Amino acid sequence: MSRGTEPVALLGLGVMGRELAAALLDAGREVTVWNRSPGRDAELVGRGARRAPDARDAVLAASTVVVCLYDHASVHETLEPLAEQLRGRVVVNLTTTTPNEARAVASWASDHGVRYLDGAIMATPPMIGRPGAEILYSGDEGVFRETRGVLDRWATSTFEGADPGRASLLDLAMLSGMYTMFAGFLHGAAMVGADGVDATGFARRAAPFLAAMTEAFALDAAVIDGGDYSAPVQSLDWSDLGHLVRASEEQGVDPAPIAMVEELRRRQVDAGHGAEDFARIYESLRRR
């Protein structure tokens, strides 16, 4: 059965939730909206959305319920009292959670006869409904297929498998790389800023360099997957970052971002792997 034309309920009208609802309204869908705090639905209602007085009313208005709340606790608080009303319905949860939190909601949904799909939004709110946006999904593949008429209004929809936590895991892993990169840029900006170099000028220099460096991801990935670090492109011994730590301290800047990387490198050197590839710091991080 396709859910390409059925009404949709959307719980949660933060910046992202409002964009999701707006994209469905733009597509001519019937949308019921609800938010825990009032006042965020005025524009959507003006464009044709139906305002639900409470979450129960919103759930009863549609067979597909989209959840985009603040965190796992808010999902739990909102959905658990509605277990009976949700029975037989589809829940697509786009709230940012950890993988185990996503699995916990999926387990709860299964126990109460709710068909569940977890999603991770790989886009900023302004990107919703536009090229370049992607949303990862995992859980019930049947739900994914049935709801494509809704999902594809927002972004490129990619199914990542039956494990409900997989979409969240991929999302948070990529965000980990992003935030670490941002921290590295800000650390560099602080270093040069101590000598009066403005951050804007530093960004112009740093952006193309860092973009070019991302090409090394594929090389590192091939080394990691092959499990052989013995033919280094850049060895751990050669990659001593102590001078970066010292330079940061000389500038009066906290060396924490680069000191963290140096600590991971040092663990592998101390274990006797100094002649091996820098990618081996993966072994300092991996789950045993």
Short mmCIF file of C-alpha atoms in Angstrom, two decimals:
data_model
loop_
_atom_site.label_atom_id
_atom_site.label_comp_id
_atom_site.label_asym_id
_atom_site.label_seq_id
_atom_site.Cartn_x
_atom_site.Cartn_y
_atom_site.Cartn_z
CA MET A 1 0.00 0.00 0.00
CA SER A 2 1.30 3.45 -0.89
CA ARG A 3 1.06 6.30 1.56
CA GLY A 4 1.72 8.85 -1.15
CA THR A 5 -1.51 10.79 -0.63
CA GLU A 6 -2.60 10.00 2.94
CA PRO A 7 -2.66 12.71 5.65
CA VAL A 8 0.47 13.16 7.73
CA ALA A 9 0.79 14.25 11.35
CA LEU A 10 3.96 16.07 12.35
CA LEU A 11 4.91 16.26 16.02
CA GLY A 12 7.54 18.91 16.79
CA LEU A 13 7.81 22.34 15.21
CA GLY A 14 11.34 23.44 15.84
CA VAL A 15 13.18 24.99 12.90
CA MET A 16 13.60 21.60 11.22
CA GLY A 17 10.07 20.43 11.98
CA ARG A 18 8.60 23.55 10.43
CA GLU A 19 10.62 23.01 7.26
CA LEU A 20 9.47 19.38 7.03
CA ALA A 21 5.84 20.42 7.39
CA ALA A 22 6.23 23.26 4.90
CA ALA A 23 7.69 20.92 2.27
CA LEU A 24 4.68 18.62 2.60
CA LEU A 25 2.27 21.55 2.33
CA ASP A 26 4.11 22.72 -0.79
CA ALA A 27 3.47 19.27 -2.24
CA GLY A 28 -0.26 19.58 -1.56
CA ARG A 29 -0.34 17.13 1.32
CA GLU A 30 -2.84 17.29 4.18
CA VAL A 31 -0.77 17.97 7.30
CA THR A 32 -1.75 18.12 10.97
CA VAL A 33 0.81 19.78 13.22
CA TRP A 34 1.45 19.82 16.96
CA ASN A 35 4.14 21.31 19.16
CA ARG A 36 4.68 21.05 22.92
CA SER A 37 4.95 24.83 23.29
CA PRO A 38 2.38 27.00 21.48
CA GLY A 39 2.98 29.69 18.91
CA ARG A 40 5.17 27.95 16.36
CA ASP A 41 2.46 26.81 13.98
CA ALA A 42 0.89 30.12 12.91
CA GLU A 43 2.59 30.32 9.51
CA LEU A 44 1.93 26.67 8.76
CA VAL A 45 -1.73 26.98 9.71
CA GLY A 46 -1.94 30.05 7.51
CA ARG A 47 -0.69 27.91 4.65
CA GLY A 48 -3.28 25.20 5.23
CA ALA A 49 -1.98 22.95 7.99
CA ARG A 50 -4.41 21.79 10.64
CA ARG A 51 -3.53 22.71 14.23
CA ALA A 52 -3.97 19.86 16.70
CA PRO A 53 -4.81 20.86 20.28
CA ASP A 54 -2.70 18.00 21.63
CA ALA A 55 -0.49 15.15 20.46
CA ARG A 56 -3.30 12.61 20.75
CA ASP A 57 -5.48 14.60 18.37
CA ALA A 58 -2.60 14.89 15.91
CA VAL A 59 -1.93 11.15 15.98
CA LEU A 60 -5.57 10.30 15.40
CA ALA A 61 -5.65 12.55 12.34
CA ALA A 62 -3.19 10.50 10.28
CA SER A 63 -1.90 6.98 9.70
CA THR A 64 1.65 8.29 9.23
CA VAL A 65 3.10 10.17 12.20
CA VAL A 66 6.38 12.05 11.78
CA VAL A 67 8.28 12.90 14.95
CA CYS A 68 10.91 15.64 15.04
CA LEU A 69 11.44 16.55 18.68
CA TYR A 70 14.30 17.81 20.82
CA ASP A 71 15.79 14.54 22.06
CA HIS A 72 15.13 10.93 23.01
CA ALA A 73 13.52 11.91 26.32
CA SER A 74 11.00 14.15 24.56
CA VAL A 75 10.15 11.32 22.14
CA HIS A 76 9.58 9.00 25.08
CA GLU A 77 7.44 11.55 26.92
CA THR A 78 5.34 12.30 23.85
CA LEU A 79 4.78 8.84 22.40
CA GLU A 80 4.52 6.54 25.41
CA PRO A 81 1.14 7.89 26.64
CA LEU A 82 -0.20 7.42 23.09
CA ALA A 83 0.67 3.75 22.69
CA GLU A 84 -2.91 2.66 22.05
CA GLN A 85 -3.61 5.50 19.62
CA LEU A 86 -0.43 4.70 17.70
CA ARG A 87 -1.19 0.98 17.37
CA GLY A 88 -1.37 0.08 13.68
CA ARG A 89 0.10 3.40 12.60
CA VAL A 90 3.47 4.26 11.11
CA VAL A 91 5.94 6.37 13.09
CA VAL A 92 8.87 7.98 11.29
CA ASN A 93 11.19 9.37 13.94
CA LEU A 94 13.55 12.09 12.70
CA THR A 95 14.69 13.19 16.16
CA THR A 96 18.46 13.13 16.66
CA THR A 97 19.21 10.25 19.05
CA THR A 98 21.98 7.77 19.74
CA PRO A 99 21.84 4.38 18.00
CA ASN A 100 20.76 2.60 21.18
CA GLU A 101 18.07 5.20 21.82
CA ALA A 102 16.72 4.59 18.31
CA ARG A 103 16.73 0.85 18.97
CA ALA A 104 14.89 1.40 22.26
CA VAL A 105 12.11 3.35 20.52
CA ALA A 106 11.90 0.67 17.82
CA SER A 107 11.58 -2.03 20.49
CA TRP A 108 8.87 -0.06 22.27
CA ALA A 109 7.05 0.45 18.97
CA SER A 110 7.19 -3.25 18.15
CA ASP A 111 5.79 -4.13 21.57
CA HIS A 112 2.81 -1.85 20.94
CA GLY A 113 2.03 -2.77 17.34
CA VAL A 114 3.52 0.41 15.89
CA ARG A 115 5.45 0.23 12.61
CA TYR A 116 8.66 2.17 13.09
CA LEU A 117 11.26 3.82 10.87
CA ASP A 118 14.17 5.83 12.25
CA GLY A 119 15.70 8.68 10.28
CA ALA A 120 18.79 10.87 10.44
CA ILE A 121 18.67 14.19 8.63
CA MET A 122 21.93 14.97 6.82
CA ALA A 123 20.96 18.55 6.01
CA THR A 124 20.33 21.95 7.52
CA PRO A 125 16.73 23.22 7.67
CA PRO A 126 17.05 25.49 4.58
CA MET A 127 18.18 22.48 2.53
CA ILE A 128 14.93 20.53 3.06
CA GLY A 129 13.16 19.99 -0.26
CA ARG A 130 16.21 21.14 -2.21
CA PRO A 131 19.04 19.37 -4.05
CA GLY A 132 21.87 18.20 -1.82
CA ALA A 133 19.74 17.20 1.17
CA GLU A 134 19.82 13.56 2.26
CA ILE A 135 18.01 11.67 4.99
CA LEU A 136 19.21 8.24 6.09
CA TYR A 137 16.64 5.69 7.27
CA SER A 138 16.81 2.34 9.03
CA GLY A 139 14.37 -0.09 10.58
CA ASP A 140 11.25 -1.39 8.84
CA GLU A 141 12.01 -1.53 5.13
CA GLY A 142 8.33 -2.01 4.32
CA VAL A 143 7.56 1.31 6.00
CA PHE A 144 10.39 2.95 4.09
CA ARG A 145 8.96 1.78 0.78
CA GLU A 146 5.39 2.69 1.66
CA THR A 147 6.21 6.19 2.83
CA ARG A 148 8.52 7.24 -0.01
CA GLY A 149 5.81 9.62 -1.22
CA VAL A 150 6.36 11.55 2.01
CA LEU A 151 10.07 10.99 2.54
CA ASP A 152 11.17 12.01 -0.93
CA ARG A 153 9.53 15.43 -0.55
CA TRP A 154 12.24 16.33 1.94
CA ALA A 155 15.48 14.96 0.55
CA THR A 156 17.19 12.05 -1.14
CA SER A 157 16.01 9.06 0.90
CA THR A 158 18.53 6.30 1.59
CA PHE A 159 17.67 3.06 3.38
CA GLU A 160 20.57 1.77 5.51
CA GLY A 161 19.20 -1.54 6.72
CA ALA A 162 16.98 -3.27 9.25
CA ASP A 163 18.91 -2.22 12.36
CA PRO A 164 16.94 0.81 13.64
CA GLY A 165 20.14 2.31 15.06
CA ARG A 166 22.15 2.28 11.82
CA ALA A 167 20.93 5.63 10.45
CA SER A 168 21.70 7.34 13.75
CA LEU A 169 25.13 5.69 13.93
CA LEU A 170 26.12 6.91 10.47
CA ASP A 171 24.78 10.39 11.19
CA LEU A 172 26.64 10.80 14.47
CA ALA A 173 29.84 9.31 13.05
CA MET A 174 29.84 11.89 10.26
CA LEU A 175 29.01 14.66 12.71
CA SER A 176 31.96 13.53 14.82
CA GLY A 177 34.24 14.12 11.84
CA MET A 178 32.58 17.46 11.12
CA TYR A 179 32.84 18.85 14.64
CA THR A 180 36.43 17.66 15.01
CA MET A 181 37.27 19.44 11.75
CA PHE A 182 35.51 22.61 12.93
CA ALA A 183 37.40 22.46 16.23
CA GLY A 184 40.66 22.12 14.33
CA PHE A 185 39.84 25.16 12.19
CA LEU A 186 38.87 27.22 15.24
CA HIS A 187 42.07 26.15 17.00
CA GLY A 188 44.10 27.29 14.01
CA ALA A 189 42.18 30.57 13.90
CA ALA A 190 42.99 31.11 17.58
CA MET A 191 46.69 30.44 16.94
CA VAL A 192 46.99 33.00 14.15
CA GLY A 193 44.57 35.34 15.90
CA ALA A 194 47.08 35.65 18.73
CA ASP A 195 49.34 37.41 16.20
CA GLY A 196 46.59 39.62 14.85
CA VAL A 197 45.55 37.58 11.81
CA ASP A 198 41.79 37.85 11.37
CA ALA A 199 39.66 34.70 11.18
CA THR A 200 38.19 35.69 7.82
CA GLY A 201 41.60 35.81 6.20
CA PHE A 202 42.59 32.53 7.81
CA ALA A 203 39.38 30.88 6.56
CA ARG A 204 40.21 31.90 2.98
CA ARG A 205 43.53 30.11 3.31
CA ALA A 206 42.30 27.11 5.25
CA ALA A 207 39.17 26.15 3.31
CA PRO A 208 40.78 25.01 0.03
CA PHE A 209 43.60 23.27 1.89
CA LEU A 210 41.25 21.32 4.17
CA ALA A 211 38.96 20.46 1.24
CA ALA A 212 41.93 19.02 -0.63
CA MET A 213 42.96 16.99 2.41
CA THR A 214 39.63 15.15 2.44
CA GLU A 215 40.83 13.25 -0.62
CA ALA A 216 43.03 11.31 1.81
CA PHE A 217 39.95 9.76 3.43
CA ALA A 218 39.72 7.09 0.73
CA LEU A 219 43.42 6.24 1.07
CA ASP A 220 43.16 5.90 4.85
CA ALA A 221 39.98 3.85 4.50
CA ALA A 222 41.69 1.40 2.15
CA VAL A 223 44.57 0.96 4.62
CA ILE A 224 42.17 0.44 7.55
CA ASP A 225 39.99 -2.05 5.69
CA GLY A 226 43.07 -3.91 4.49
CA GLY A 227 44.43 -4.07 8.05
CA ASP A 228 48.01 -3.52 6.90
CA TYR A 229 49.72 -0.33 8.11
CA SER A 230 53.26 -1.47 7.24
CA ALA A 231 53.71 0.53 4.01
CA PRO A 232 53.18 4.07 5.28
CA VAL A 233 52.32 7.08 3.17
CA GLN A 234 53.21 9.05 6.31
CA SER A 235 54.57 7.21 9.30
CA LEU A 236 53.59 7.76 12.90
CA ASP A 237 57.21 8.62 13.79
CA TRP A 238 57.32 11.26 11.07
CA SER A 239 53.96 12.66 12.21
CA ASP A 240 55.10 13.81 15.65
CA LEU A 241 52.72 16.65 16.53
CA GLY A 242 54.61 17.87 19.58
CA HIS A 243 55.74 20.96 17.70
CA LEU A 244 52.11 21.88 17.02
CA VAL A 245 51.32 21.53 20.70
CA ARG A 246 54.31 23.69 21.61
CA ALA A 247 53.45 26.32 19.00
CA SER A 248 49.92 26.52 20.35
CA GLU A 249 51.20 27.01 23.87
CA GLU A 250 53.65 29.65 22.68
CA GLN A 251 50.71 31.53 21.20
CA GLY A 252 48.88 31.31 24.52
CA VAL A 253 46.25 29.06 22.95
CA ASP A 254 44.80 25.90 24.49
CA PRO A 255 46.32 23.00 22.50
CA ALA A 256 43.47 20.59 23.36
CA PRO A 257 42.36 19.73 19.77
CA ILE A 258 45.84 18.90 18.48
CA ALA A 259 46.98 17.43 21.82
CA MET A 260 44.16 14.89 21.52
CA VAL A 261 45.48 13.72 18.14
CA GLU A 262 49.04 13.61 19.45
CA GLU A 263 47.92 11.42 22.37
CA LEU A 264 46.34 8.93 19.95
CA ARG A 265 49.53 8.91 17.85
CA ARG A 266 51.74 8.48 20.93
CA ARG A 267 49.81 5.41 22.09
CA GLN A 268 50.66 3.59 18.86
CA VAL A 269 54.30 4.73 18.88
CA ASP A 270 54.70 3.57 22.48
CA ALA A 271 53.26 0.21 21.44
CA GLY A 272 56.03 -0.17 18.87
CA HIS A 273 54.25 0.94 15.70
CA GLY A 274 56.11 4.17 14.96
CA ALA A 275 57.24 3.03 11.50
CA GLU A 276 53.67 2.27 10.43
CA ASP A 277 51.12 4.50 8.70
CA PHE A 278 49.48 7.44 10.49
CA ALA A 279 46.09 5.83 9.83
CA ARG A 280 46.99 3.38 12.59
CA ILE A 281 45.65 5.84 15.18
CA TYR A 282 42.35 4.19 14.20
CA GLU A 283 43.58 1.32 16.39
CA SER A 284 43.80 3.73 19.34
CA LEU A 285 40.12 4.55 18.84
CA ARG A 286 38.43 1.36 17.72
CA ARG A 287 36.09 -0.67 19.88
CA ARG A 288 37.69 -3.82 21.20
#
